[in-house]
Short mmCIF file of C-alpha atoms in Angstrom, two decimals:
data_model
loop_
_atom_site.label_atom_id
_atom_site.label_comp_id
_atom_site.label_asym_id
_atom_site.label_seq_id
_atom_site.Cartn_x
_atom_site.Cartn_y
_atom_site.Cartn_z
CA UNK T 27 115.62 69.10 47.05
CA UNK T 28 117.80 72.13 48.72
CA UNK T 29 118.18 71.82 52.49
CA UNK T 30 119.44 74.43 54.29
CA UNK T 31 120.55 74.25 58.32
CA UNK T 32 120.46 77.89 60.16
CA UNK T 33 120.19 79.18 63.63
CA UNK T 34 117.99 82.38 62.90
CA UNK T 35 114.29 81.92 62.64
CA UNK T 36 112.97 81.44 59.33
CA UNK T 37 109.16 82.45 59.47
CA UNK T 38 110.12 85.93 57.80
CA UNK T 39 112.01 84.40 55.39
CA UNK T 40 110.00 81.28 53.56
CA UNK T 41 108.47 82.89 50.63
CA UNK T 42 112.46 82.97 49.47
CA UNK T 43 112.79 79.82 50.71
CA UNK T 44 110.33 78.29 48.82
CA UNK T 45 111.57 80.01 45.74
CA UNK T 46 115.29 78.54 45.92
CA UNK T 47 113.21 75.22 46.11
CA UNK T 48 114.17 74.72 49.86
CA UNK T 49 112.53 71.78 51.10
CA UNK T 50 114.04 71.47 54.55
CA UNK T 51 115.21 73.58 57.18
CA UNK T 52 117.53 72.41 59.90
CA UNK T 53 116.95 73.90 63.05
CA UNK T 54 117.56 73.84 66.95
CA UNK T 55 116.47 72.99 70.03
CA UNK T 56 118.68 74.23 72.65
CA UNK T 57 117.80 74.50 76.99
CA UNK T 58 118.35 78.21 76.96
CA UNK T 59 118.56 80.59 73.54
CA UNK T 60 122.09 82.01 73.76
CA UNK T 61 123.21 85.15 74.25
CA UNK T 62 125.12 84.98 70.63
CA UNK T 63 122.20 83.45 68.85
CA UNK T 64 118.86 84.69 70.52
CA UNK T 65 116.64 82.86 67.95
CA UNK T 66 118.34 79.57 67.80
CA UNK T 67 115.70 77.68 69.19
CA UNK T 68 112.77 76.60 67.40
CA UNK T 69 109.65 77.46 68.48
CA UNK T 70 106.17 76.47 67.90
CA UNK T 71 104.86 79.50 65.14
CA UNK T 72 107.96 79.01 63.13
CA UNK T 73 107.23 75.54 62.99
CA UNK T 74 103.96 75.97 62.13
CA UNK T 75 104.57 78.12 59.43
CA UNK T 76 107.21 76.02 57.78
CA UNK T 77 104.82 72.78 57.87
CA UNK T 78 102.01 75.08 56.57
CA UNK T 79 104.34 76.07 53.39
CA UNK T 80 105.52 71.82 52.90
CA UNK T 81 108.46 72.59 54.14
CA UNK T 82 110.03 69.63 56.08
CA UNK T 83 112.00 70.69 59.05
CA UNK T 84 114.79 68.60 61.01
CA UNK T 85 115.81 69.32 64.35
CA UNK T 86 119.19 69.25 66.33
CA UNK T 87 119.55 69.37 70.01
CA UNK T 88 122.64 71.70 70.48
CA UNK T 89 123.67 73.27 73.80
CA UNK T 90 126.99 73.94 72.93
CA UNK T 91 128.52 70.58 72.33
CA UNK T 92 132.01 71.26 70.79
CA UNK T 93 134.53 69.39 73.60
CA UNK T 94 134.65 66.90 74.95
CA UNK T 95 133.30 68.14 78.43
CA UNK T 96 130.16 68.41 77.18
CA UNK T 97 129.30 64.42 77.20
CA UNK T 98 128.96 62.36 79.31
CA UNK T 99 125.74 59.66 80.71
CA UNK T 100 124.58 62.48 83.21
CA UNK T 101 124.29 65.15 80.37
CA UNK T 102 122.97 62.95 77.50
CA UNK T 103 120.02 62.17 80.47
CA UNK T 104 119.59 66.13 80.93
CA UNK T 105 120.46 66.97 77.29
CA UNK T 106 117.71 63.93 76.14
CA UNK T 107 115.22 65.08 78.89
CA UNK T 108 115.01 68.89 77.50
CA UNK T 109 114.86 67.88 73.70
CA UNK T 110 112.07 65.17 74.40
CA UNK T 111 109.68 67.88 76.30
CA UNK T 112 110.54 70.55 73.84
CA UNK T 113 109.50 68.96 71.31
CA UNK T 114 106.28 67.12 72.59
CA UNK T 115 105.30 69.80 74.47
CA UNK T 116 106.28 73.08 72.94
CA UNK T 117 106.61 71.71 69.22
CA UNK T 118 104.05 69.27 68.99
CA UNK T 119 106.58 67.59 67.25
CA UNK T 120 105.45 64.24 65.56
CA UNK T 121 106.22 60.49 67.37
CA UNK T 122 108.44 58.60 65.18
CA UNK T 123 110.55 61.47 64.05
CA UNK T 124 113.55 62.34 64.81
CA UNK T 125 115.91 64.57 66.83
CA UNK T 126 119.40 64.92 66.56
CA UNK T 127 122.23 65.59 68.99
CA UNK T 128 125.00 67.87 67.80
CA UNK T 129 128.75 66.35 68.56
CA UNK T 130 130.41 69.77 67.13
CA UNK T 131 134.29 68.88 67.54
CA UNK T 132 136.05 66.29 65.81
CA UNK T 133 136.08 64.00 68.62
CA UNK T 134 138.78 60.53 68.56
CA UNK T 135 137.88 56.76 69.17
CA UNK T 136 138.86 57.14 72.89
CA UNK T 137 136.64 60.15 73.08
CA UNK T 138 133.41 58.20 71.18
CA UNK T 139 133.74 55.45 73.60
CA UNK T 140 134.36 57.28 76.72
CA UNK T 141 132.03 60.11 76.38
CA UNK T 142 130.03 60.62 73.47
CA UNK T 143 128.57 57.14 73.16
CA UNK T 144 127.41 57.39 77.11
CA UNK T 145 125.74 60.81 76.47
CA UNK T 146 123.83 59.15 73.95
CA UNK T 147 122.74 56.28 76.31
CA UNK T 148 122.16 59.32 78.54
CA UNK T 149 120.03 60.64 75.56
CA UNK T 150 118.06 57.16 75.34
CA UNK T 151 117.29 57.03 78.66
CA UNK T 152 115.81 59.97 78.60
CA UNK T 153 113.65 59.29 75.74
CA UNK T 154 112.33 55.95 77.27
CA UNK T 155 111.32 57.66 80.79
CA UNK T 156 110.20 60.40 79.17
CA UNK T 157 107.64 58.38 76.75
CA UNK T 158 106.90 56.25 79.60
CA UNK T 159 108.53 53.25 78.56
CA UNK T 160 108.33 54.29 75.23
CA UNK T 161 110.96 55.73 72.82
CA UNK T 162 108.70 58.05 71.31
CA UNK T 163 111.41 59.65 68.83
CA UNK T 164 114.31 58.68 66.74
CA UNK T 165 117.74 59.77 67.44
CA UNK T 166 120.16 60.86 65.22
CA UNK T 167 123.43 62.72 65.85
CA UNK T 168 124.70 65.70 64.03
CA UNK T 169 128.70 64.88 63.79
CA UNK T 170 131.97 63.79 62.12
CA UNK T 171 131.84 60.47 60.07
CA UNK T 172 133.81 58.81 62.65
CA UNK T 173 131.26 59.86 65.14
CA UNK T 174 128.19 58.89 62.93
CA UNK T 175 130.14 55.34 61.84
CA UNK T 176 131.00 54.87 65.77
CA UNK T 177 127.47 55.45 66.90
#
């Protein structure tokens, strides 16, 4: 099994995926594309086309994300809120799977417990009120092993 993780759309590029035995793409789900990377975001036709070619895809929520500025409870709720409806509405993405939250800076203990862990109570929240009561999806984060162990 190869994975690979990229921010470029990939629906122009499968039949060489498929022959370096990729099995997985990583991509993103972001609020806005970015200027820098325009096709960051997944969308539903690439989607489509990787699931129609058995290729598994994982997602990560990523809207920058790389200090510490970025987290807190308020924008885990907004950051949680925009990956949940992305991905049930746009994606069609199935319930029980999983989306993961990028935590792109090597972040310390004080950090985790001050910030990062209440985005991703933020990110929870989110979930549940968005699903109705329901978590409908998993959630990972995409981070440093401290961050990973912490959370």
């Amino acid at each position: 099994m190869s994975i690979i993780d990229t921010p470029s759309r990939t629906t122009n590029k499968i039949s060489c995926l498929k022959l370096q035995g990729v099995s997985t793409v990583i991509r993103y789900y972001n609020i806005s594309n970015s200027s820098t990377f325009p096709n960051k975001r997944l969308e539903k036709p690439e989607a489509e086309a990787l699931s129609a070619n058995d290729i598994q895809i994982a997602v990560v929520f990523q809207q920058r994300q790389d200090r510490v500025g970025d987290f807190s409870e308020a924008k885990g709720l907004t950051a949680g809120g925009a990956a949940f409806r992305h991905a049930r509405n746009n994606i069609g993405q199935p319930a029980n799977s999983g989306i993961y939250f990028s935590v792109d800076f090597d972040a310390s203990n004080g950090e985790i417990t001050n910030n990062v862990i209440p985005f991703f109570k933020g990110v929870r929240r989110a979930f549940i009120e968005e699903g109705g009561g329901n978590q409908e999806y998993r959630i990972g984060v995409y981070g440093s092993g401290l961050v990973s162990s912490r959370l």
